[in-house]
C-alpha positions as a printed NumPy array, in Angstrom:
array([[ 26.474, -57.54 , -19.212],
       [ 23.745, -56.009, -21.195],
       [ 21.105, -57.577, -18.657],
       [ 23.008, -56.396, -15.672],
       [ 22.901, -52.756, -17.22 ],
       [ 18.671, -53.069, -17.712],
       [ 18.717, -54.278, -13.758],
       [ 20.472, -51.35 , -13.104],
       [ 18.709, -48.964, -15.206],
       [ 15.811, -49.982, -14.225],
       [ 17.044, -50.156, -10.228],
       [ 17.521, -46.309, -11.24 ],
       [ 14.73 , -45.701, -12.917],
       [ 12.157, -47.065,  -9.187],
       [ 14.461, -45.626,  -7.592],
       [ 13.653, -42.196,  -8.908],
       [  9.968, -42.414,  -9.377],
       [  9.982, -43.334,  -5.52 ],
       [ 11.559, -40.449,  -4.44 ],
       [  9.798, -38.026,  -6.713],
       [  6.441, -39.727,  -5.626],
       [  7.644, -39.608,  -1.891],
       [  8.895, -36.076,  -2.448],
       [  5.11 , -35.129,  -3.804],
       [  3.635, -36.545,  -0.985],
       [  5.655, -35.185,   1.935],
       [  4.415, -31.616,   0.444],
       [  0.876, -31.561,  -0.49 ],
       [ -2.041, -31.132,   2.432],
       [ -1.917, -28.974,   5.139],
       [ -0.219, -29.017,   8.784],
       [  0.69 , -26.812,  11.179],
       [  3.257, -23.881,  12.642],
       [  4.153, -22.788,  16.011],
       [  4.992, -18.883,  16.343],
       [  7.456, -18.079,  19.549],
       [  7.448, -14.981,  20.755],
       [ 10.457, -14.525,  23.006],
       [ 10.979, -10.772,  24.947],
       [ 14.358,  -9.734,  25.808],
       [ 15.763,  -6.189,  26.381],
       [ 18.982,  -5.994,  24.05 ],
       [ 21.078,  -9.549,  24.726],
       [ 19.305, -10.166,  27.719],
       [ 16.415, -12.401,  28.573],
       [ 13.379,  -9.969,  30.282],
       [ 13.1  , -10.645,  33.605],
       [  9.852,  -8.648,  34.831],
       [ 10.268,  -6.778,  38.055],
       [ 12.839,  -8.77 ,  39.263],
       [ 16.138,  -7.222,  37.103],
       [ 17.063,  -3.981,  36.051],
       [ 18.159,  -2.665,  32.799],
       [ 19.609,   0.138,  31.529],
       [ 17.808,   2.442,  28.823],
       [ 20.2  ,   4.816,  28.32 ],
       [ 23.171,   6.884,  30.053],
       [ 21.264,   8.571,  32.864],
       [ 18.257,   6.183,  33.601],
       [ 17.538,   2.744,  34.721],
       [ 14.475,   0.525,  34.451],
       [ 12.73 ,  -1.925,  35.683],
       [  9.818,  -3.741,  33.739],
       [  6.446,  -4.918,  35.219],
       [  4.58 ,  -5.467,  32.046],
       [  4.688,  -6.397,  28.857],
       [  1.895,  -6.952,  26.318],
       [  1.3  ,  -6.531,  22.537],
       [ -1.317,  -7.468,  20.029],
       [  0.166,  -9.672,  17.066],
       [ -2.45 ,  -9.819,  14.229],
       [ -3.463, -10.839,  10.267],
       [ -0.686, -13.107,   9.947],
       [  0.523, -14.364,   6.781],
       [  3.257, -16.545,   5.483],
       [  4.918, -16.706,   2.31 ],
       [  6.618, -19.723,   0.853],
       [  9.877, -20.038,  -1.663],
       [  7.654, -19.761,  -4.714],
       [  6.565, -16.691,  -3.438],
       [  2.979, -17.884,  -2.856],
       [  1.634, -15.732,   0.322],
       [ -0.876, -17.564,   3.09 ],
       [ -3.005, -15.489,   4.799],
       [ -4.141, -16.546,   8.245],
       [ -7.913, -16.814,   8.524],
       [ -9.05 , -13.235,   9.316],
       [-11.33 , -13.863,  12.28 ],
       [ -8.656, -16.3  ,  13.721],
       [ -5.389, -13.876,  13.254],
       [ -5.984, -11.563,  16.866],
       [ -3.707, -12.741,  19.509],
       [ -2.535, -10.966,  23.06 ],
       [  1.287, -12.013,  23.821],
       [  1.936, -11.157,  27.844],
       [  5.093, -11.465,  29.078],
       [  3.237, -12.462,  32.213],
       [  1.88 , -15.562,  30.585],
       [  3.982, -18.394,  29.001],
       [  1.464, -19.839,  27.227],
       [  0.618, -16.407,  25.669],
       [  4.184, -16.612,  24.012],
       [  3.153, -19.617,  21.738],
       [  0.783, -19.204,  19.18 ],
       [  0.022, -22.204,  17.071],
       [ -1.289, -21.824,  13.328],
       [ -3.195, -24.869,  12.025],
       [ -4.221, -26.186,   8.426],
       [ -1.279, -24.308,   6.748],
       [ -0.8  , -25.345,   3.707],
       [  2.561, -27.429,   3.122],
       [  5.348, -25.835,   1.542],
       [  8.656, -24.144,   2.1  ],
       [  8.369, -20.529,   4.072],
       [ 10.732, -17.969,   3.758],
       [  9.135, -14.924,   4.761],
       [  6.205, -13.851,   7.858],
       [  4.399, -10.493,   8.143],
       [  1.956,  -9.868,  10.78 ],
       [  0.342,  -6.892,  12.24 ],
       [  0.717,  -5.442,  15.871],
       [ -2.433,  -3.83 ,  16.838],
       [ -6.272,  -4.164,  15.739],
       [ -6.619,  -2.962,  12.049],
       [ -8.889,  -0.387,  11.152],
       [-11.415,  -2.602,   8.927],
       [-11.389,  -5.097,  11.876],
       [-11.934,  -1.967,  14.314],
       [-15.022,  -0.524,  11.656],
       [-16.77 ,  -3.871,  11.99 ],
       [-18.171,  -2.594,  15.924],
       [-18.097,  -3.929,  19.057],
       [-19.915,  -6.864,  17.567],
       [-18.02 ,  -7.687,  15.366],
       [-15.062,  -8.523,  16.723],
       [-16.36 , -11.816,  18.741],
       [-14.39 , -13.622,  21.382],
       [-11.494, -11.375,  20.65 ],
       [-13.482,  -8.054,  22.433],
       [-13.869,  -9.551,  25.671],
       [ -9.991, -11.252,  25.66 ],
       [ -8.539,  -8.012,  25.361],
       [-10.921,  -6.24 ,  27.93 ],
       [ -9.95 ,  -9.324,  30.407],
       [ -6.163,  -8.386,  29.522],
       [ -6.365,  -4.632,  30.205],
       [ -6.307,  -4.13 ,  26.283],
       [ -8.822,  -1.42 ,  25.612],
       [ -9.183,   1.755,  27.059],
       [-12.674,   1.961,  25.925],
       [-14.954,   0.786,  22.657],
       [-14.769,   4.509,  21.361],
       [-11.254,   5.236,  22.33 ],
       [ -9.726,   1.669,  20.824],
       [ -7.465,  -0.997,  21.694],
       [ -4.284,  -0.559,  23.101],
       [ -1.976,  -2.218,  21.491],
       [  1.187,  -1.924,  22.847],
       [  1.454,  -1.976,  26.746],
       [  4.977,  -1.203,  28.174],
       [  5.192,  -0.175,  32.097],
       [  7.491,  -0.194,  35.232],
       [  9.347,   1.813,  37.534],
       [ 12.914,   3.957,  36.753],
       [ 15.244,   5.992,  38.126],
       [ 17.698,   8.439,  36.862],
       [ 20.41 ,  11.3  ,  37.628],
       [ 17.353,  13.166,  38.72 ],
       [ 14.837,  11.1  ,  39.639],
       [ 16.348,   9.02 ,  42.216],
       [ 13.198,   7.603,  43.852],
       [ 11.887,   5.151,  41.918],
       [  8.929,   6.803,  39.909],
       [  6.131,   4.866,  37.112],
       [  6.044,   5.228,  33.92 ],
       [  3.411,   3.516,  31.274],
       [  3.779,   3.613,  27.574],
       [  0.006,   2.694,  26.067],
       [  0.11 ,   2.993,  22.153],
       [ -3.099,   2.002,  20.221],
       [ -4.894,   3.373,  17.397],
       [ -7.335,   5.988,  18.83 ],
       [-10.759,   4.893,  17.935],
       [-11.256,   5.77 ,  14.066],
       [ -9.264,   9.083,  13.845],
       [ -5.729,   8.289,  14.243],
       [ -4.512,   4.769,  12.704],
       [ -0.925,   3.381,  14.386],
       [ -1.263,  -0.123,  13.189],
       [  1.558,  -1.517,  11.622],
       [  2.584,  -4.48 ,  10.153],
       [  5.896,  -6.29 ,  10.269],
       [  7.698,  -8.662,   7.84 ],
       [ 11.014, -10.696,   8.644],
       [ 12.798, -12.678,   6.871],
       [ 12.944, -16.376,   8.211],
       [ 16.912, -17.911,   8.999],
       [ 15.954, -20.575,   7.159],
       [ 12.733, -22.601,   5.567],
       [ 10.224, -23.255,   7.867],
       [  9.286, -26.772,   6.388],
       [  5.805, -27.173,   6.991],
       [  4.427, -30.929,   6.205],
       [  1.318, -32.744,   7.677],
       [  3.86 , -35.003,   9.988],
       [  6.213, -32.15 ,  11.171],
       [  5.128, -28.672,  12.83 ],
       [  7.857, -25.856,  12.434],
       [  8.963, -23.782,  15.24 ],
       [  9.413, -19.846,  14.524],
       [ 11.303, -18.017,  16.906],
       [ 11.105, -14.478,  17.085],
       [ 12.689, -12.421,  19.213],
       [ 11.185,  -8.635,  20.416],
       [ 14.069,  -6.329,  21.868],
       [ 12.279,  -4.431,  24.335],
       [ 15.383,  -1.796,  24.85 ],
       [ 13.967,  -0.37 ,  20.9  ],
       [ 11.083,   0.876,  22.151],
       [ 13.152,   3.759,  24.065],
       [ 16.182,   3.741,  21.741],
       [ 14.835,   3.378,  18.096],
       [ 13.917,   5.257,  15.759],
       [ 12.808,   7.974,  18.349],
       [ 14.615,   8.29 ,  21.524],
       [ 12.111,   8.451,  24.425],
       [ 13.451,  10.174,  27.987],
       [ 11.458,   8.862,  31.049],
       [ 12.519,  12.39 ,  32.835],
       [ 10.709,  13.896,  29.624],
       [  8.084,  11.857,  29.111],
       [  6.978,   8.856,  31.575],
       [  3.266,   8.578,  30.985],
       [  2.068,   8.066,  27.404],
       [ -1.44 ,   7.163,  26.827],
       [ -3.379,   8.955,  23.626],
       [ -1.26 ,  11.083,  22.353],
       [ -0.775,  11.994,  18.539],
       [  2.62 ,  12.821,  18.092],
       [  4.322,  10.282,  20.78 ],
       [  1.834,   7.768,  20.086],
       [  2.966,   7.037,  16.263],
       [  6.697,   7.298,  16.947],
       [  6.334,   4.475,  19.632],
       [  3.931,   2.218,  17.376],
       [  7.28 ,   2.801,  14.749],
       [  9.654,   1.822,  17.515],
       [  7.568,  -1.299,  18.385],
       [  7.67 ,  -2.091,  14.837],
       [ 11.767,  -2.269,  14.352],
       [ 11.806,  -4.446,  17.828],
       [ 11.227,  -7.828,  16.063],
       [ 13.628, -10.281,  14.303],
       [ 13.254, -14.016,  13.709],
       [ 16.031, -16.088,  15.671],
       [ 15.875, -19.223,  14.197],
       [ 13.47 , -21.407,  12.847],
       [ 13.077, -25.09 ,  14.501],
       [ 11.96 , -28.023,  11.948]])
């Protein structure tokens, strides 16, 4: 009896140590995460140019373009141990035009348990200060991408454009919202931080998924209420400018995390 109690204390006892030691491995070294950014316009999926959607109780849309800067990302873990994205990596374009643009991959992440992402939508202002040269590939991506009105007057960072109609516009008229920070004077980058729906479980054999989801209908109905018949062209423009770059910033939420 007293031998079949050592087998199975010790049976215990490897048991233990294997799992701890299997435990330690699974979450130390590095691996990756996948960031989805998924545009919809309040429960709906956006459809560009092909479906129309209603921004409020007199006017109707429809969306040709969609494209944002996401920036300086950073995760933070359950410990509450914060990852920061390597600076001259962190500059991304999403376009609703472009799949691919949708999915942007983060590698050598350290492993760990994430519970929290922030990232910035726009160019930053010490990233701006560093001069045409010093922003590398990223100058010439967002030229390419229609993302600059010029060096001096700054990125945009927030393109938003299409055709509507309303109770008194009944032919179908343009309008283009362009937010960006304009050059060094006015600042309208923002950065956003969510919550994830549960751990995204980075480990150097499995690559979370993060899903987040940008509800394009906020960016007319959020914090300010913006009326095409009012106000259909917005470029540089220092008082409408900062109230869209805050209605931009309440359009994200995370989904769902995929492990």
């Amino acid at each position: 009896m007293k031998i079949t109690k050592y087998i199975v204390a010790c049976f215990i006892a490897i048991s233990i140590t294997a799992c701890s030691s299997e435990d330690e491995e699974i979450i130390t070294g590095e691996g990756k995460v996948t960031l989805e950014f998924d545009n919809s316009y309040l429960t709906s999926d956006l459809l560009l140019s092909t479906a129309s959607y209603s921004a409020n109780e007199s006017e109707e849309i429809t969306i040709s373009d969609v494209k944002y800067i996401v920036s300086n990302i950073r995760l933070e873990n359950s410990e509450g141990e914060v990852f920061t994205y390597p600076k001259e990596d962190s500059y991304f374009i999403i376009s609703e035009s472009d799949t691919d643009s949708q999915f942007i991959s983060l590698s050598n992440v350290p492993a760990a348990d994430y519970t929290k992402i922030t990232f910035g939508i726009g160019v930053d202002q010490e990233k701006y200060l560093e001069g045409a040269t010093g922003q590398g590939d990223f100058l010439t991506l967002a030229q390419d991408a229609g993302m600059m009105w010029s060096w001096q007057a700054g990125y945009k960072f927030f393109v938003f454009e299409g055709l509507y109609t309303s109770d008194e516009t009944t032919t179908e008229t343009a309008f283009a919202f362009h937010m960006g920070s304009h050059g060094s004077s006015v600042d309208n980058y923002k950065e956003v931080t969510l919550s994830l729906t549960n751990t995204a479980r980075v480990r150097t054999t499995s690559t979370p998924e993060i899903h987040v989801v940008a509800d394009l209908s906020n960016i007319l109905s959020g914090t300010t209420t913006f009326l095409l018949d009012d106000a259909a062209q917005i470029h540089v423009d220092a008082v409408k400018s900062p109230q869209i770059a805050t209605n931009v910033n309440g359009m994200f939420v995370v989904d769902h995390v995929h492990n």
